[in-house]
Tab-separated table of C-alpha atoms and ligand atoms in Angstrom:
chain	number	residue	atom	x	y	z
A	17	MET	CA	-23.767	7.965	21.060
A	18	VAL	CA	-27.222	6.614	20.654
A	19	ILE	CA	-28.311	5.102	16.920
A	20	PHE	CA	-31.729	4.856	16.632
A	21	MET	CA	-33.256	2.321	14.190
A	22	SER	CA	-34.250	4.401	11.401
A	23	ASP	CA	-35.372	4.226	7.517
A	24	LYS	CA	-32.640	6.712	6.689
A	25	VAL	CA	-29.060	6.143	6.255
A	26	ILE	CA	-27.436	7.611	9.560
A	27	VAL	CA	-24.010	8.874	8.402
A	28	THR	CA	-21.124	9.773	10.940
A	29	LEU	CA	-17.532	11.481	10.813
A	30	ARG	CA	-15.972	11.867	13.971
A	31	LYS	CA	-18.274	13.490	16.364
A	32	GLU	CA	-20.636	14.673	13.626
A	33	GLN	CA	-23.574	12.582	12.594
A	34	TRP	CA	-26.231	13.255	10.039
A	35	GLU	CA	-29.196	11.358	8.159
A	36	ALA	CA	-28.875	10.601	4.440
A	37	GLU	CA	-31.515	8.697	2.130
A	38	PRO	CA	-31.247	5.059	1.288
A	39	GLY	CA	-30.415	3.777	-2.205
A	40	LYS	CA	-27.298	6.382	-2.765
A	41	THR	CA	-23.571	4.964	-3.080
A	42	ALA	CA	-21.199	6.344	0.108
A	43	ARG	CA	-19.634	8.446	-2.564
A	44	GLN	CA	-22.539	10.009	-3.335
A	45	ILE	CA	-23.431	10.651	-0.028
A	46	ILE	CA	-19.706	12.356	0.714
A	47	GLU	CA	-20.089	14.470	-2.143
A	48	GLU	CA	-23.662	15.874	-1.107
A	49	ARG	CA	-22.086	16.928	1.967
A	50	GLY	CA	-19.785	19.054	0.174
A	51	LEU	CA	-16.582	16.439	1.139
A	52	ASN	CA	-14.115	15.491	-1.104
A	53	PRO	CA	-14.147	11.271	-1.009
A	54	GLU	CA	-10.211	11.209	-2.023
A	55	ASN	CA	-9.990	11.921	1.870
A	56	PHE	CA	-12.208	9.302	3.314
A	57	LEU	CA	-12.596	5.768	4.018
A	58	THR	CA	-15.646	4.262	4.059
A	59	MET	CA	-17.532	1.423	6.508
A	60	ILE	CA	-21.099	0.016	6.696
A	61	ASN	CA	-21.952	-0.953	9.616
A	62	GLY	CA	-18.503	-1.683	10.922
A	63	GLN	CA	-17.201	-3.132	7.768
A	64	LEU	CA	-14.629	-1.381	5.339
A	65	VAL	CA	-16.266	-1.075	1.863
A	66	ASP	CA	-15.701	0.323	-1.689
A	67	ASP	CA	-17.326	3.799	-1.783
A	68	SER	CA	-19.017	2.483	-4.702
A	69	THR	CA	-21.388	0.459	-2.186
A	70	ARG	CA	-25.004	1.304	-2.120
A	71	LEU	CA	-26.755	2.213	1.116
A	72	LYS	CA	-29.860	0.514	2.698
A	73	PRO	CA	-32.498	2.018	5.253
A	74	GLY	CA	-31.053	1.729	8.730
A	75	ASP	CA	-27.401	1.218	7.683
A	76	HIS	CA	-24.469	3.217	9.722
A	77	LEU	CA	-22.045	4.694	7.412
A	78	LYS	CA	-19.060	5.607	8.838
A	79	LEU	CA	-16.490	8.053	7.068
A	80	VAL	CA	-12.912	7.723	8.120
A	81	ALA	CA	-10.810	10.505	7.368
A	82	VAL	CA	-7.368	9.712	6.206
A	83	ILE	CA	-5.520	13.056	5.888
A	84	SER	CA	-2.967	13.494	8.654
A	85	GLY	CA	-0.303	16.032	8.808
A	86	GLY	CA	1.526	18.285	10.994
A	87	GLY	CA	5.153	18.023	11.958
A	88	ASP	CA	5.527	14.265	11.133
A	89	ALA	CA	4.759	11.014	9.886
A	90	SER	CA	7.296	8.857	12.099
B	2	MET	CA	-24.003	-4.149	-7.263
B	3	PRO	CA	-20.858	-3.200	-4.907
B	4	ARG	CA	-17.556	-3.184	-7.165
B	5	LYS	CA	-15.637	-7.000	-7.205
B	6	CYS	CA	-12.198	-7.467	-6.346
B	7	ARG	CA	-10.224	-8.306	-9.331
B	8	LYS	CA	-8.870	-11.448	-7.917
B	9	CYS	CA	-11.905	-13.544	-6.690
B	10	SER	CA	-14.925	-11.235	-7.584
B	11	ARG	CA	-16.058	-10.904	-3.447
B	12	PRO	CA	-17.153	-7.376	-2.719
B	13	ALA	CA	-14.152	-4.831	-2.824
B	14	VAL	CA	-13.050	-2.909	0.349
B	15	ILE	CA	-11.110	-0.836	-1.588
B	16	ASN	CA	-10.906	0.882	-4.988
B	17	MET	CA	-7.929	2.322	-6.456
B	18	ARG	CA	-8.754	4.391	-8.973
B	19	GLN	CA	-5.174	5.484	-10.004
B	20	HIS	CA	-4.575	1.669	-10.793
B	21	LYS	CA	-8.020	0.889	-11.815
B	22	LEU	CA	-7.642	-1.877	-9.212
B	23	ALA	CA	-10.537	-3.137	-6.455
B	24	LEU	CA	-9.427	-5.507	-3.972
B	25	CYS	CA	-11.281	-7.375	-1.096
B	26	ALA	CA	-10.246	-7.825	2.164
B	27	GLU	CA	-7.825	-11.055	2.086
B	28	HIS	CA	-6.655	-10.017	-1.613
B	29	TYR	CA	-5.822	-6.055	-0.753
B	30	PRO	CA	-3.163	-6.655	2.428
B	31	GLU	CA	-1.692	-9.317	-0.060
B	32	TRP	CA	-1.097	-6.676	-2.390
B	33	ILE	CA	0.375	-4.040	-0.045
B	34	ILE	CA	2.643	-6.495	1.031
B	35	ALA	CA	3.951	-7.473	-2.409
B	36	GLN	CA	3.864	-3.934	-3.326
B	37	THR	CA	6.047	-2.617	-0.183
B	38	GLU	CA	8.479	-5.528	-1.002
B	39	ARG	CA	8.941	-4.362	-4.736
B	40	PHE	CA	9.860	-0.809	-3.939
B	41	ILE	CA	12.355	-1.910	-0.940
B	42	LYS	CA	13.868	-3.828	-3.616
B	43	LYS	CA	13.373	-1.003	-6.736
B	44	TYR	CA	14.553	1.298	-4.376
B	45	HIS	CA	17.567	-0.603	-3.010
B	46	MET	CA	16.529	0.444	0.775
B	47	PHE	CA	17.347	-2.631	2.506
B	48	THR	CA	18.017	-6.512	2.702
B	49	ARG	CA	17.354	-8.969	5.097
B	50	SER	CA	20.981	-9.036	6.562
B	51	ASP	CA	20.065	-5.468	7.597
B	52	ARG	CA	18.883	-4.235	10.865
B	53	VAL	CA	15.913	-1.753	10.241
B	54	LEU	CA	14.626	0.613	12.788
B	55	VAL	CA	10.705	1.774	12.274
B	56	ALA	CA	9.697	5.082	14.214
B	57	VAL	CA	6.350	4.948	15.333
B	58	SER	CA	3.561	6.981	16.441
B	59	GLY	CA	0.972	5.153	16.958
B	60	GLY	CA	-0.626	6.566	13.752
B	61	LYS	CA	-1.696	4.394	10.663
B	62	ASP	CA	1.426	4.923	8.455
B	63	SER	CA	4.003	3.539	11.234
B	64	LEU	CA	2.042	0.905	12.831
B	65	ALA	CA	1.095	-0.397	9.190
B	66	LEU	CA	4.811	-0.156	7.896
B	67	TRP	CA	5.936	-2.104	11.145
B	68	ASP	CA	3.407	-4.697	10.245
B	69	VAL	CA	4.156	-4.951	6.857
B	70	LEU	CA	7.925	-5.639	7.512
B	71	LEU	CA	7.239	-8.218	10.024
B	72	GLN	CA	5.385	-10.072	7.483
B	73	LEU	CA	7.914	-9.695	4.847
B	74	GLU	CA	10.161	-11.224	7.603
B	75	TYR	CA	12.809	-8.421	8.052
B	76	GLN	CA	14.653	-7.683	10.881
B	77	VAL	CA	13.111	-5.352	12.529
B	78	ASP	CA	12.156	-3.448	15.727
B	79	ALA	CA	10.551	-0.167	16.276
B	80	LEU	CA	11.248	3.502	18.173
B	81	TYR	CA	8.571	5.282	19.908
B	82	LEU	CA	9.700	8.635	21.049
B	83	GLY	CA	7.559	10.136	24.320
B	84	LEU	CA	6.630	13.622	23.107
B	85	GLY	CA	5.113	14.801	26.387
B	86	ILE	CA	1.799	16.389	24.581
B	87	ASP	CA	-1.316	16.192	26.009
B	88	GLY	CA	-3.882	18.278	24.441
B	89	ALA	CA	-7.663	17.673	25.313
B	90	TYR	CA	-7.113	14.090	24.711
B	91	ALA	CA	-3.754	12.784	26.320
B	92	TYR	CA	-2.197	12.456	22.706
B	93	SER	CA	1.042	10.993	23.835
B	94	ALA	CA	-0.516	8.403	26.334
B	95	GLU	CA	-3.069	7.398	23.799
B	96	SER	CA	-0.309	6.995	20.935
B	97	ARG	CA	2.126	5.041	22.935
B	98	ALA	CA	-0.438	2.941	24.357
B	99	MET	CA	-1.179	1.836	20.727
B	100	CYS	CA	2.255	1.047	19.887
B	101	GLU	CA	2.678	-0.909	22.990
B	102	ALA	CA	-0.425	-2.889	22.079
B	103	PHE	CA	1.081	-3.523	18.810
B	104	ALA	CA	4.203	-4.687	20.299
B	105	ALA	CA	2.452	-7.279	22.755
B	106	ALA	CA	0.716	-8.435	20.185
B	107	HIS	CA	3.950	-9.373	18.057
B	108	PRO	CA	6.174	-11.102	20.397
B	109	GLY	CA	9.169	-11.558	17.596
B	110	THR	CA	9.926	-7.739	17.609
B	111	THR	CA	10.853	-4.956	20.138
B	112	LEU	CA	9.552	-1.745	21.258
B	113	HIS	CA	11.968	0.640	22.404
B	114	VAL	CA	10.373	3.112	23.976
B	115	LEU	CA	12.005	7.037	24.711
B	116	ASP	CA	10.387	9.183	27.249
B	117	ILE	CA	12.132	13.024	26.395
B	118	GLN	CA	10.862	14.435	29.586
B	119	ASP	CA	12.443	11.586	31.437
B	120	ILE	CA	15.958	12.080	29.805
B	121	TYR	CA	16.040	15.534	29.174
B	122	GLY	CA	13.579	16.680	31.835
B	123	GLU	CA	11.382	18.759	29.865
B	124	SER	CA	8.402	17.774	27.398
B	125	ILE	CA	8.624	18.878	23.979
B	126	PRO	CA	6.180	22.065	24.756
B	127	ALA	CA	7.859	22.945	27.501
B	128	MET	CA	11.180	22.769	25.501
B	129	ALA	CA	9.247	25.114	22.814
B	130	ALA	CA	8.029	27.486	25.602
B	131	ARG	CA	11.572	28.069	26.684
B	132	THR	CA	13.633	28.260	23.455
B	133	ARG	CA	13.092	31.000	20.335
B	134	ARG	CA	13.034	28.118	17.767
B	135	GLY	CA	9.916	27.103	19.689
B	136	ARG	CA	8.224	30.413	19.733
B	137	GLY	CA	4.644	30.248	18.561
B	138	LYS	CA	4.459	26.405	17.394
B	139	PRO	CA	6.797	23.535	19.038
B	140	CYS	CA	6.714	21.563	15.655
B	141	SER	CA	10.199	22.833	14.776
B	142	VAL	CA	11.648	22.053	18.376
B	143	CYS	CA	9.963	18.454	17.928
B	144	GLY	CA	11.148	17.942	14.542
B	145	LEU	CA	14.786	19.125	15.625
B	146	VAL	CA	14.556	16.361	18.616
B	147	LYS	CA	12.885	13.689	16.932
B	148	ARG	CA	15.754	13.553	14.265
B	149	HIS	CA	18.690	14.067	16.368
B	150	GLU	CA	17.161	11.106	19.124
B	151	MET	CA	16.411	8.937	15.945
B	152	ASN	CA	19.868	9.214	14.635
B	153	ARG	CA	21.294	8.770	18.268
B	154	ILE	CA	19.482	5.531	19.041
B	155	ALA	CA	19.813	4.096	15.706
B	156	HIS	CA	23.444	4.498	15.932
B	157	ASP	CA	23.348	3.315	19.637
B	158	LEU	CA	21.445	0.156	19.154
B	159	GLY	CA	22.929	-0.860	16.010
B	160	TYR	CA	20.359	-0.007	13.114
B	161	ASN	CA	21.864	1.046	10.568
B	162	VAL	CA	18.519	1.527	8.585
B	163	LEU	CA	15.955	4.000	9.832
B	164	ALA	CA	12.427	3.494	8.583
B	165	THR	CA	9.370	6.139	8.809
B	166	GLY	CA	5.866	5.336	7.673
B	167	HIS	CA	6.216	8.699	5.250
B	168	ASN	CA	3.156	7.787	2.536
B	169	LEU	CA	2.644	9.355	-1.117
B	170	ASP	CA	0.385	12.096	0.324
B	171	ASP	CA	3.101	13.284	2.486
B	172	GLU	CA	5.879	13.393	0.262
B	173	ALA	CA	3.822	14.809	-2.919
B	174	ALA	CA	2.568	17.403	-0.117
B	175	VAL	CA	6.214	18.496	0.967
B	176	LEU	CA	7.099	18.155	-2.901
B	177	PHE	CA	4.316	20.442	-4.023
B	178	GLN	CA	5.500	23.055	-0.965
B	179	ASN	CA	9.042	22.628	-1.768
B	180	THR	CA	8.432	23.272	-5.536
B	181	LEU	CA	5.787	26.627	-4.724
B	182	ASN	CA	8.627	27.872	-3.136
B	183	TRP	CA	11.166	26.627	-5.392
B	184	GLN	CA	13.467	25.155	-2.482
B	185	VAL	CA	16.287	23.888	-4.700
B	186	GLY	CA	18.487	22.161	-2.155
B	187	TYR	CA	15.431	20.250	-0.365
B	188	LEU	CA	14.319	18.943	-4.052
B	189	ALA	CA	17.578	17.695	-4.430
B	190	ARG	CA	17.160	15.751	-1.325
B	191	GLN	CA	13.687	14.612	-1.554
B	192	ALA	CA	14.143	10.562	-2.072
B	193	PRO	CA	12.945	7.442	-1.133
B	194	VAL	CA	16.173	6.740	0.259
B	195	LEU	CA	19.115	9.165	2.170
B	196	PRO	CA	22.205	7.138	1.886
B	197	GLU	CA	24.030	6.556	5.201
B	198	GLY	CA	26.871	8.562	5.987
B	199	ASN	CA	28.906	9.409	9.290
B	200	GLY	CA	27.580	7.106	11.396
B	201	PHE	CA	23.877	7.737	10.700
B	202	ALA	CA	21.869	4.957	9.282
B	203	ARG	CA	20.158	5.060	6.204
B	204	LYS	CA	16.640	6.875	6.103
B	205	VAL	CA	13.968	5.252	3.726
B	206	LYS	CA	10.496	5.578	3.240
B	207	PRO	CA	8.954	2.511	2.017
B	208	PHE	CA	5.502	3.565	1.863
B	209	CYS	CA	6.054	6.392	-0.252
B	210	ARG	CA	4.203	5.155	-3.334
B	211	PHE	CA	0.945	4.591	-1.380
B	212	TYR	CA	-1.872	7.132	-0.743
B	213	GLU	CA	-2.825	7.779	2.821
B	214	ARG	CA	-6.283	6.070	2.265
B	215	GLU	CA	-4.533	2.937	1.230
B	216	THR	CA	-2.206	2.786	4.244
B	217	ALA	CA	-5.161	3.287	6.891
B	218	ALA	CA	-7.592	0.714	4.850
B	219	TYR	CA	-4.545	-1.479	5.171
B	220	ALA	CA	-4.936	-0.809	9.059
B	221	ILE	CA	-8.066	-1.293	9.292
B	222	VAL	CA	-8.246	-4.477	7.138
B	223	ARG	CA	-5.333	-5.823	9.272
B	224	GLY	CA	-7.353	-4.824	12.731
B	225	ILE	CA	-4.515	-2.501	13.686
B	226	GLU	CA	-5.709	0.070	16.345
B	227	TYR	CA	-3.993	2.990	15.406
B	228	ILE	CA	-4.145	6.636	16.796
B	229	TYR	CA	-6.999	8.661	15.024
B	230	ASP	CA	-6.687	11.973	16.763
B	231	GLU	CA	-3.837	14.323	15.730
B	232	CYS	CA	-1.341	15.781	17.512
B	233	PRO	CA	-2.928	18.976	18.772
B	234	TYR	CA	-0.371	21.296	17.161
B	235	SER	CA	-1.219	19.754	13.759
B	236	GLU	CA	-4.236	21.820	13.484
B	237	GLY	CA	-4.254	24.338	10.359
B	238	ALA	CA	-0.628	22.934	9.575
B	239	THR	CA	0.347	23.837	5.531
B	240	THR	CA	0.792	20.232	5.238
B	241	ILE	CA	-2.552	19.177	5.601
B	242	TYR	CA	-3.741	22.129	3.294
B	243	TYR	CA	-1.566	21.417	0.526
B	244	LYS	CA	-2.759	17.403	0.722
B	245	GLU	CA	-6.694	18.486	0.342
B	246	LEU	CA	-5.287	20.735	-2.691
B	247	LEU	CA	-4.021	17.582	-4.136
B	248	ASN	CA	-6.965	15.126	-2.997
B	249	LYS	CA	-8.978	17.751	-5.108
B	250	LEU	CA	-6.894	17.635	-7.886
B	251	GLU	CA	-6.876	13.703	-7.501
B	252	ALA	CA	-10.720	13.574	-7.316
B	253	GLU	CA	-10.944	15.178	-10.893
B	254	LYS	CA	-8.193	13.244	-12.405
B	255	PRO	CA	-7.061	9.800	-10.839
B	256	GLY	CA	-3.779	9.240	-10.762
B	257	ALA	CA	-2.681	12.895	-10.450
B	258	LYS	CA	-0.948	12.805	-7.207
B	259	LEU	CA	1.183	9.680	-8.124
B	260	HIS	CA	2.097	11.194	-11.500
B	261	PHE	CA	3.093	14.291	-9.986
B	262	TYR	CA	5.457	12.533	-7.458
B	263	LEU	CA	6.893	9.706	-9.686
B	264	SER	CA	7.403	12.278	-12.474
B	265	PHE	CA	9.536	14.082	-10.108
B	266	LEU	CA	11.536	10.956	-9.077
B	267	LYS	CA	12.437	10.600	-12.669
B	268	ALA	CA	13.192	14.270	-13.459
B	269	ARG	CA	15.344	14.597	-9.998
B	270	GLN	CA	17.819	12.233	-11.371
B	271	GLU	CA	18.420	14.570	-14.335
B	272	LEU	CA	18.068	18.070	-12.851
B	273	PHE	CA	20.446	16.951	-10.162
B	274	ALA	CA	22.763	14.255	-11.512
B	275	ASN	CA	25.623	16.700	-11.285
B	276	TRP	CA	24.228	18.612	-8.157
B	277	LYS	CA	26.553	18.676	-5.638
B	278	GLU	CA	25.881	20.060	-1.848
B	279	GLU	CA	26.490	23.545	-0.876
B	280	LYS	CA	29.826	23.379	0.745
B	281	VAL	CA	29.392	23.585	4.050
B	282	ASP	CA	31.806	22.917	6.738
B	283	LEU	CA	30.486	20.286	9.150
B	284	HIS	CA	32.328	19.135	12.661
B	285	PRO	CA	31.213	16.700	15.027
B	286	CYS	CA	28.863	18.672	17.841
B	287	GLU	CA	31.842	18.914	20.691
B	288	ASN	CA	29.099	17.384	23.284
B	289	CYS	CA	27.400	14.475	21.165
B	290	GLY	CA	29.213	13.944	18.190
B	291	GLN	CA	26.482	14.591	15.129
B	292	PRO	CA	27.860	16.424	12.672
B	293	THR	CA	26.547	20.274	12.654
B	294	THR	CA	27.224	23.240	10.674
B	295	ALA	CA	27.322	25.800	14.056
B	296	PRO	CA	30.504	25.827	15.835
B	297	GLY	CA	31.047	23.979	19.069
B	298	LEU	CA	27.750	22.887	19.851
B	299	CYS	CA	24.825	21.027	17.451
B	300	SER	CA	21.297	22.788	17.585
B	301	PHE	CA	19.958	20.227	19.950
B	302	CYS	CA	22.614	20.265	22.731
B	303	ARG	CA	22.609	24.124	22.300
B	304	MET	CA	18.970	24.198	22.996
B	305	LEU	CA	19.571	22.092	26.405
B	306	PRO	CA	20.771	22.962	29.705
B	307	ALA	CA	24.322	21.677	29.807
B	308	GLU	CA	23.495	19.237	32.936
B	309	VAL	CA	21.344	17.178	30.567
B	310	ARG	CA	23.125	17.058	27.249
B	311	PRO	CA	23.663	13.525	25.721
B	312	LYS	CA	26.980	12.687	26.054
B	313	VAL	CA	28.975	11.589	23.065
B	314	ASN	CA	29.219	7.777	23.171
B	315	LEU	CA	33.214	7.438	23.435
B	316	ALA	CA	33.452	3.766	22.969
B	317	ASN	CA	31.525	4.032	19.633
B	318	PRO	CA	31.462	7.578	18.639
B	319	ILE	CA	29.883	8.619	15.418
B	320	SER	CA	32.606	8.677	12.555
B	321	LEU	CA	32.901	11.718	10.968
B	322	GLN	CA	32.967	11.499	6.996
B	323	PHE	CA	31.775	14.521	4.524
B	324	PRO	CA	29.195	15.197	3.060
B	325	VAL	CA	26.463	14.323	5.321
B	326	GLN	CA	22.781	14.731	5.464
B	327	PRO	CA	22.978	18.086	7.627
B	328	GLU	CA	20.300	19.131	10.102
B	329	ASN	CA	17.652	21.089	7.814
B	330	SER	CA	17.211	18.286	5.583
B	331	ALA	CA	13.729	18.302	4.106
B	332	GLU	CA	10.945	17.260	5.999
B	333	LYS	CA	7.574	17.566	7.006
B	334	ALA	CA	7.946	19.823	10.052
C	7	SF4	S1	2.202	18.340	14.704
C	7	SF4	FE1	4.368	19.509	15.437
C	7	SF4	S2	4.455	18.807	18.055
C	7	SF4	FE2	2.857	17.725	17.075
C	7	SF4	S3	4.037	15.914	16.682
C	7	SF4	FE3	4.017	16.686	14.857
C	7	SF4	S4	5.967	18.087	14.975
C	7	SF4	FE4	5.821	17.539	16.713
C	8	ZN	ZN1	-10.232	-10.953	-3.574
C	9	ZN	ZN1	24.825	17.730	19.754
């Protein structure tokens, strides 16, 4: 994946990628996308952060989906 | 300003709204480890003289559990069952590689790897395709094989405790499903600990009070590589649907999931104090010795062609005392 320098925030979730406005919290960005913050952890520029953290221009926000399921948790 | 760690005021890596607790990258894993120890003691799961076998899948929960139990210096090894599941992304091969990488980095512990196809000549999807039980989806066959083989290996290798990485979201989703259907028998048996019996190991779930995002956060903070992709057959699983429903509730009412599960555990003691397992006749499987309700062979052995059925270990047979954990006790499968 190629990520260009930008004055926006780059958000990735699995293979999806989109842009968001800086100045918002990670939680707000998740909610704006219609997603539930309870289903994700948030990493900014490779570091795990609490989702109240605000994004700066050029930041990369990675959403880590945490729900697993199917038949087993072994 | 990002939220700060309650203990040291560095930036928090996670905020647990249900506990009103935010912690940093140093204090968070410490907290998880201490809480796990607390749950192990509270539910009388095991002690440092027990031999514990963790069932690992390469996922976040089971690898995190293995890591925490090692940090706590329990006698712990792990079992990986190779299911032979390959979707678009070689699920089994990758998940096995994750477990092997973890084992290689932790020389004080052993990873037992058991490949179903090597032993029984067929992968799980192949077994499912051949049998009525597997029609449509291999999960039922997969669950049966995993239960049987985990019991067998723990017994044959002398582990008296089998630990799985079930987290609170797993438990709450199963509870929700069993409640919607009023599955009284399953509800009676859903517990952090299932006692040993019949030569079966005790079954324990030391992570049953952690949210799923907490076990994932632990794995990330500790630098544990886990398989992020799901088993291809898990898509559309009802467990995932119920987890998402419960998380909607959780988003509006922090702590709702935790409360649902913990109040069930409390109610369970009252509701089922005098509850007796339906009287079922159990006998040892003629072939492998594991208890079964069916006459003759257990459902696992019945599913296999005669020449590959596992033989009963006559030097150390599974002793038979009743009642036991029936084959169909509530699981996520
Ligand atoms: S999703 Fe189904 S087939 Fe895949 S590992 Fe779980 S139980 Fe087995
Ligand atoms: Zn701290
Ligand atoms: Zn059998």
